[in-house]
PDB file of C-alpha atoms in Angstrom:
ATOM      1  CA  MET A   1     142.275  92.235 172.639  1.00  0.00           C
ATOM      2  CA  PHE A   2     141.962  90.544 169.109  1.00  0.00           C
ATOM      3  CA  ARG A   3     143.427  87.054 168.589  1.00  0.00           C
ATOM      4  CA  PHE A   4     143.721  83.967 166.476  1.00  0.00           C
ATOM      5  CA  ARG A   5     140.616  82.549 168.003  1.00  0.00           C
ATOM      6  CA  PRO A   6     138.358  84.938 165.895  1.00  0.00           C
ATOM      7  CA  ILE A   7     140.205  84.407 162.733  1.00  0.00           C
ATOM      8  CA  LEU A   8     140.053  80.698 163.049  1.00  0.00           C
ATOM      9  CA  PHE A   9     136.403  81.113 163.705  1.00  0.00           C
ATOM     10  CA  TRP A  10     136.124  83.334 161.030  1.00  0.00           C
ATOM     11  CA  MET A  11     137.915  80.458 158.539  1.00  0.00           C
ATOM     12  CA  ALA A  12     135.612  78.029 159.712  1.00  0.00           C
ATOM     13  CA  VAL A  13     132.378  79.687 159.244  1.00  0.00           C
ATOM     14  CA  THR A  14     133.572  81.105 155.982  1.00  0.00           C
ATOM     15  CA  PHE A  15     134.499  77.497 154.842  1.00  0.00           C
ATOM     16  CA  SER A  16     131.285  75.773 156.138  1.00  0.00           C
ATOM     17  CA  LEU A  17     129.353  78.116 154.104  1.00  0.00           C
ATOM     18  CA  ASN A  18     131.566  78.345 151.077  1.00  0.00           C
ATOM     19  CA  LEU A  19     131.329  74.627 150.741  1.00  0.00           C
ATOM     20  CA  LEU A  20     127.292  74.508 150.942  1.00  0.00           C
ATOM     21  CA  TRP A  21     127.462  76.838 148.140  1.00  0.00           C
ATOM     22  CA  GLU A  22     129.872  75.405 146.208  1.00  0.00           C
ATOM     23  CA  VAL A  23     127.550  71.690 146.525  1.00  0.00           C
ATOM     24  CA  ALA A  24     124.442  73.804 145.513  1.00  0.00           C
ATOM     25  CA  GLN A  25     125.994  75.247 142.766  1.00  0.00           C
ATOM     26  CA  ILE A  26     128.269  72.757 141.253  1.00  0.00           C
ATOM     27  CA  SER A  27     125.598  71.627 138.514  1.00  0.00           C
ATOM     28  CA  PHE A  28     126.002  75.084 136.690  1.00  0.00           C
ATOM     29  CA  TYR A  29     129.543  74.063 135.849  1.00  0.00           C
ATOM     30  CA  THR A  30     129.924  71.301 132.979  1.00  0.00           C
ATOM     31  CA  LEU A  31     131.903  69.400 135.612  1.00  0.00           C
ATOM     32  CA  TRP A  32     128.937  68.415 136.950  1.00  0.00           C
ATOM     33  CA  THR A  33     127.897  66.071 133.867  1.00  0.00           C
ATOM     34  CA  ALA A  34     131.753  65.860 132.286  1.00  0.00           C
ATOM     35  CA  GLY A  35     133.220  64.677 135.667  1.00  0.00           C
ATOM     36  CA  ASN A  36     133.053  61.538 138.188  1.00  0.00           C
ATOM     37  CA  ALA A  37     132.207  61.451 141.724  1.00  0.00           C
ATOM     38  CA  GLN A  38     135.951  62.149 142.348  1.00  0.00           C
ATOM     39  CA  ASP A  39     136.335  65.153 140.048  1.00  0.00           C
ATOM     40  CA  ILE A  40     133.603  66.839 141.687  1.00  0.00           C
ATOM     41  CA  ALA A  41     134.339  65.943 145.301  1.00  0.00           C
ATOM     42  CA  TRP A  42     137.964  67.288 144.592  1.00  0.00           C
ATOM     43  CA  ALA A  43     136.519  70.124 143.214  1.00  0.00           C
ATOM     44  CA  ILE A  44     134.016  70.874 145.797  1.00  0.00           C
ATOM     45  CA  LEU A  45     136.657  70.717 148.315  1.00  0.00           C
ATOM     46  CA  HIS A  46     139.462  72.614 146.320  1.00  0.00           C
ATOM     47  CA  CYS A  47     137.183  75.408 145.666  1.00  0.00           C
ATOM     48  CA  SER A  48     136.025  75.875 149.201  1.00  0.00           C
ATOM     49  CA  VAL A  49     139.614  76.006 150.333  1.00  0.00           C
ATOM     50  CA  GLY A  50     140.465  78.709 147.868  1.00  0.00           C
ATOM     51  CA  ASP A  51     136.952  80.436 148.879  1.00  0.00           C
ATOM     52  CA  VAL A  52     138.528  80.526 152.366  1.00  0.00           C
ATOM     53  CA  LEU A  53     141.822  81.733 151.421  1.00  0.00           C
ATOM     54  CA  ILE A  54     139.998  84.663 149.320  1.00  0.00           C
ATOM     55  CA  ALA A  55     137.897  85.459 152.406  1.00  0.00           C
ATOM     56  CA  SER A  56     141.012  85.436 154.956  1.00  0.00           C
ATOM     57  CA  GLY A  57     142.898  87.412 152.414  1.00  0.00           C
ATOM     58  CA  VAL A  58     139.977  90.037 152.178  1.00  0.00           C
ATOM     59  CA  PHE A  59     139.425  90.254 155.506  1.00  0.00           C
ATOM     60  CA  LEU A  60     143.273  90.837 156.215  1.00  0.00           C
ATOM     61  CA  VAL A  61     143.326  93.604 153.546  1.00  0.00           C
ATOM     62  CA  VAL A  62     140.295  95.279 154.814  1.00  0.00           C
ATOM     63  CA  ALA A  63     141.825  95.129 158.442  1.00  0.00           C
ATOM     64  CA  ARG A  64     144.880  96.583 157.051  1.00  0.00           C
ATOM     65  CA  ILE A  65     143.335  99.552 155.278  1.00  0.00           C
ATOM     66  CA  ARG A  66     140.881 100.010 158.443  1.00  0.00           C
ATOM     67  CA  HIS A  67     143.534  99.619 161.264  1.00  0.00           C
ATOM     68  CA  ARG A  68     141.859  96.978 163.043  1.00  0.00           C
ATOM     69  CA  LEU A  69     141.275  93.273 163.275  1.00  0.00           C
ATOM     70  CA  ASP A  70     137.769  93.510 164.770  1.00  0.00           C
ATOM     71  CA  TRP A  71     136.412  95.407 161.919  1.00  0.00           C
ATOM     72  CA  PRO A  72     133.219  93.125 161.518  1.00  0.00           C
ATOM     73  CA  ILE A  73     132.393  93.926 164.840  1.00  0.00           C
ATOM     74  CA  ALA A  74     133.068  97.653 165.463  1.00  0.00           C
ATOM     75  CA  ASP A  75     133.716  98.744 161.337  1.00  0.00           C
ATOM     76  CA  LEU A  76     131.021  96.986 159.342  1.00  0.00           C
ATOM     77  CA  ARG A  77     129.537 100.199 158.003  1.00  0.00           C
ATOM     78  CA  VAL A  78     132.522 101.279 156.417  1.00  0.00           C
ATOM     79  CA  ALA A  79     134.694  97.846 156.049  1.00  0.00           C
ATOM     80  CA  GLY A  80     131.995  95.365 154.964  1.00  0.00           C
ATOM     81  CA  PRO A  81     131.228  97.507 151.486  1.00  0.00           C
ATOM     82  CA  LEU A  82     135.175  97.324 151.211  1.00  0.00           C
ATOM     83  CA  ALA A  83     135.276  93.860 151.618  1.00  0.00           C
ATOM     84  CA  LEU A  84     132.146  92.993 149.155  1.00  0.00           C
ATOM     85  CA  LEU A  85     133.830  95.443 146.469  1.00  0.00           C
ATOM     86  CA  PHE A  86     137.393  93.367 147.017  1.00  0.00           C
ATOM     87  CA  GLY A  87     135.664  89.844 146.856  1.00  0.00           C
ATOM     88  CA  LEU A  88     133.376  90.623 144.095  1.00  0.00           C
ATOM     89  CA  ALA A  89     136.529  92.299 141.929  1.00  0.00           C
ATOM     90  CA  TYR A  90     138.390  89.309 142.859  1.00  0.00           C
ATOM     91  CA  THR A  91     136.111  86.792 141.862  1.00  0.00           C
ATOM     92  CA  ALA A  92     134.929  88.471 138.760  1.00  0.00           C
ATOM     93  CA  TRP A  93     138.770  87.990 137.325  1.00  0.00           C
ATOM     94  CA  SER A  94     139.321  85.065 138.515  1.00  0.00           C
ATOM     95  CA  GLU A  95     136.255  83.476 136.712  1.00  0.00           C
ATOM     96  CA  TRP A  96     137.314  85.216 133.501  1.00  0.00           C
ATOM     97  CA  ARG A  97     140.957  84.187 133.856  1.00  0.00           C
ATOM     98  CA  ASN A  98     139.622  80.314 134.848  1.00  0.00           C
ATOM     99  CA  VAL A  99     136.986  80.117 132.289  1.00  0.00           C
ATOM    100  CA  TYR A 100     138.152  82.172 129.108  1.00  0.00           C
ATOM    101  CA  VAL A 101     142.171  82.399 129.668  1.00  0.00           C
ATOM    102  CA  LEU A 102     143.032  79.165 131.242  1.00  0.00           C
ATOM    103  CA  GLY A 103     140.157  77.050 130.647  1.00  0.00           C
ATOM    104  CA  SER A 104     140.278  75.581 134.156  1.00  0.00           C
ATOM    105  CA  TRP A 105     136.438  75.107 134.254  1.00  0.00           C
ATOM    106  CA  ALA A 106     133.422  75.820 132.411  1.00  0.00           C
ATOM    107  CA  TYR A 107     129.947  77.042 132.665  1.00  0.00           C
ATOM    108  CA  ALA A 108     126.604  74.741 131.817  1.00  0.00           C
ATOM    109  CA  SER A 109     124.152  76.299 129.622  1.00  0.00           C
ATOM    110  CA  GLY A 110     122.307  76.978 132.931  1.00  0.00           C
ATOM    111  CA  MET A 111     124.829  79.373 134.255  1.00  0.00           C
ATOM    112  CA  PRO A 112     123.333  82.738 134.443  1.00  0.00           C
ATOM    113  CA  THR A 113     125.905  85.401 133.338  1.00  0.00           C
ATOM    114  CA  ILE A 114     126.663  89.017 133.893  1.00  0.00           C
ATOM    115  CA  ALA A 115     129.176  90.262 130.914  1.00  0.00           C
ATOM    116  CA  GLY A 116     130.292  86.655 130.634  1.00  0.00           C
ATOM    117  CA  ILE A 117     130.776  85.870 134.412  1.00  0.00           C
ATOM    118  CA  GLY A 118     128.591  83.314 136.134  1.00  0.00           C
ATOM    119  CA  LEU A 119     126.250  85.281 138.306  1.00  0.00           C
ATOM    120  CA  LEU A 120     125.981  82.371 141.054  1.00  0.00           C
ATOM    121  CA  PRO A 121     129.803  83.196 142.020  1.00  0.00           C
ATOM    122  CA  LEU A 122     129.168  86.833 142.153  1.00  0.00           C
ATOM    123  CA  LEU A 123     126.141  86.218 144.512  1.00  0.00           C
ATOM    124  CA  GLN A 124     128.150  83.654 146.431  1.00  0.00           C
ATOM    125  CA  TRP A 125     130.609  86.538 147.288  1.00  0.00           C
ATOM    126  CA  ILE A 126     127.600  88.830 148.741  1.00  0.00           C
ATOM    127  CA  ALA A 127     125.554  86.069 150.480  1.00  0.00           C
ATOM    128  CA  VAL A 128     128.484  84.129 152.433  1.00  0.00           C
ATOM    129  CA  PRO A 129     130.294  87.261 153.743  1.00  0.00           C
ATOM    130  CA  VAL A 130     127.011  88.916 154.969  1.00  0.00           C
ATOM    131  CA  ILE A 131     126.054  85.944 156.829  1.00  0.00           C
ATOM    132  CA  SER A 132     129.653  85.159 157.661  1.00  0.00           C
ATOM    133  CA  TRP A 133     129.325  88.830 159.578  1.00  0.00           C
ATOM    134  CA  VAL A 134     126.425  88.045 160.957  1.00  0.00           C
ATOM    135  CA  ILE A 135     127.708  84.951 162.704  1.00  0.00           C
ATOM    136  CA  PHE A 136     130.411  86.395 163.511  1.00  0.00           C
ATOM    137  CA  ARG A 137     128.818  89.243 165.142  1.00  0.00           C
ATOM    138  CA  GLY A 138     126.561  86.918 167.138  1.00  0.00           C
ATOM    139  CA  LYS A 139     129.388  84.985 168.516  1.00  0.00           C
ATOM    140  CA  PHE A 140     132.181  87.832 169.349  1.00  0.00           C
ATOM    141  CA  ARG A 141     130.104  90.638 170.155  1.00  0.00           C
TER     142      ARG A 141
END
């Protein structure tokens, strides 16, 4: 039976991986040069927690669509692409909204973009879920 332990493990794994990603990509945002150490640390933590919420939301939406909480183990071929699609779609919308509508953050000149959306955040929502699935499957398979 699938209980809370796997979901908590999922959240811990996605938090850790997203935290590493956020640290690695922070220099591609203007905050890196415009902010102080406290602002940068807060942004990294805030974004990592947000990433866990996004990953958990995607996890639960896909579980609802596929009618199984154990989809990373039992249904990855169908559910995995759905999860990637939802994660990428949300990220593209969020980046557009926060950069161009709200002005919550801005890209540094070195940020590669696709249609004005940061490439690194988009890659994050491919790499981190795939690595998370490998770790998750190794733990619970």
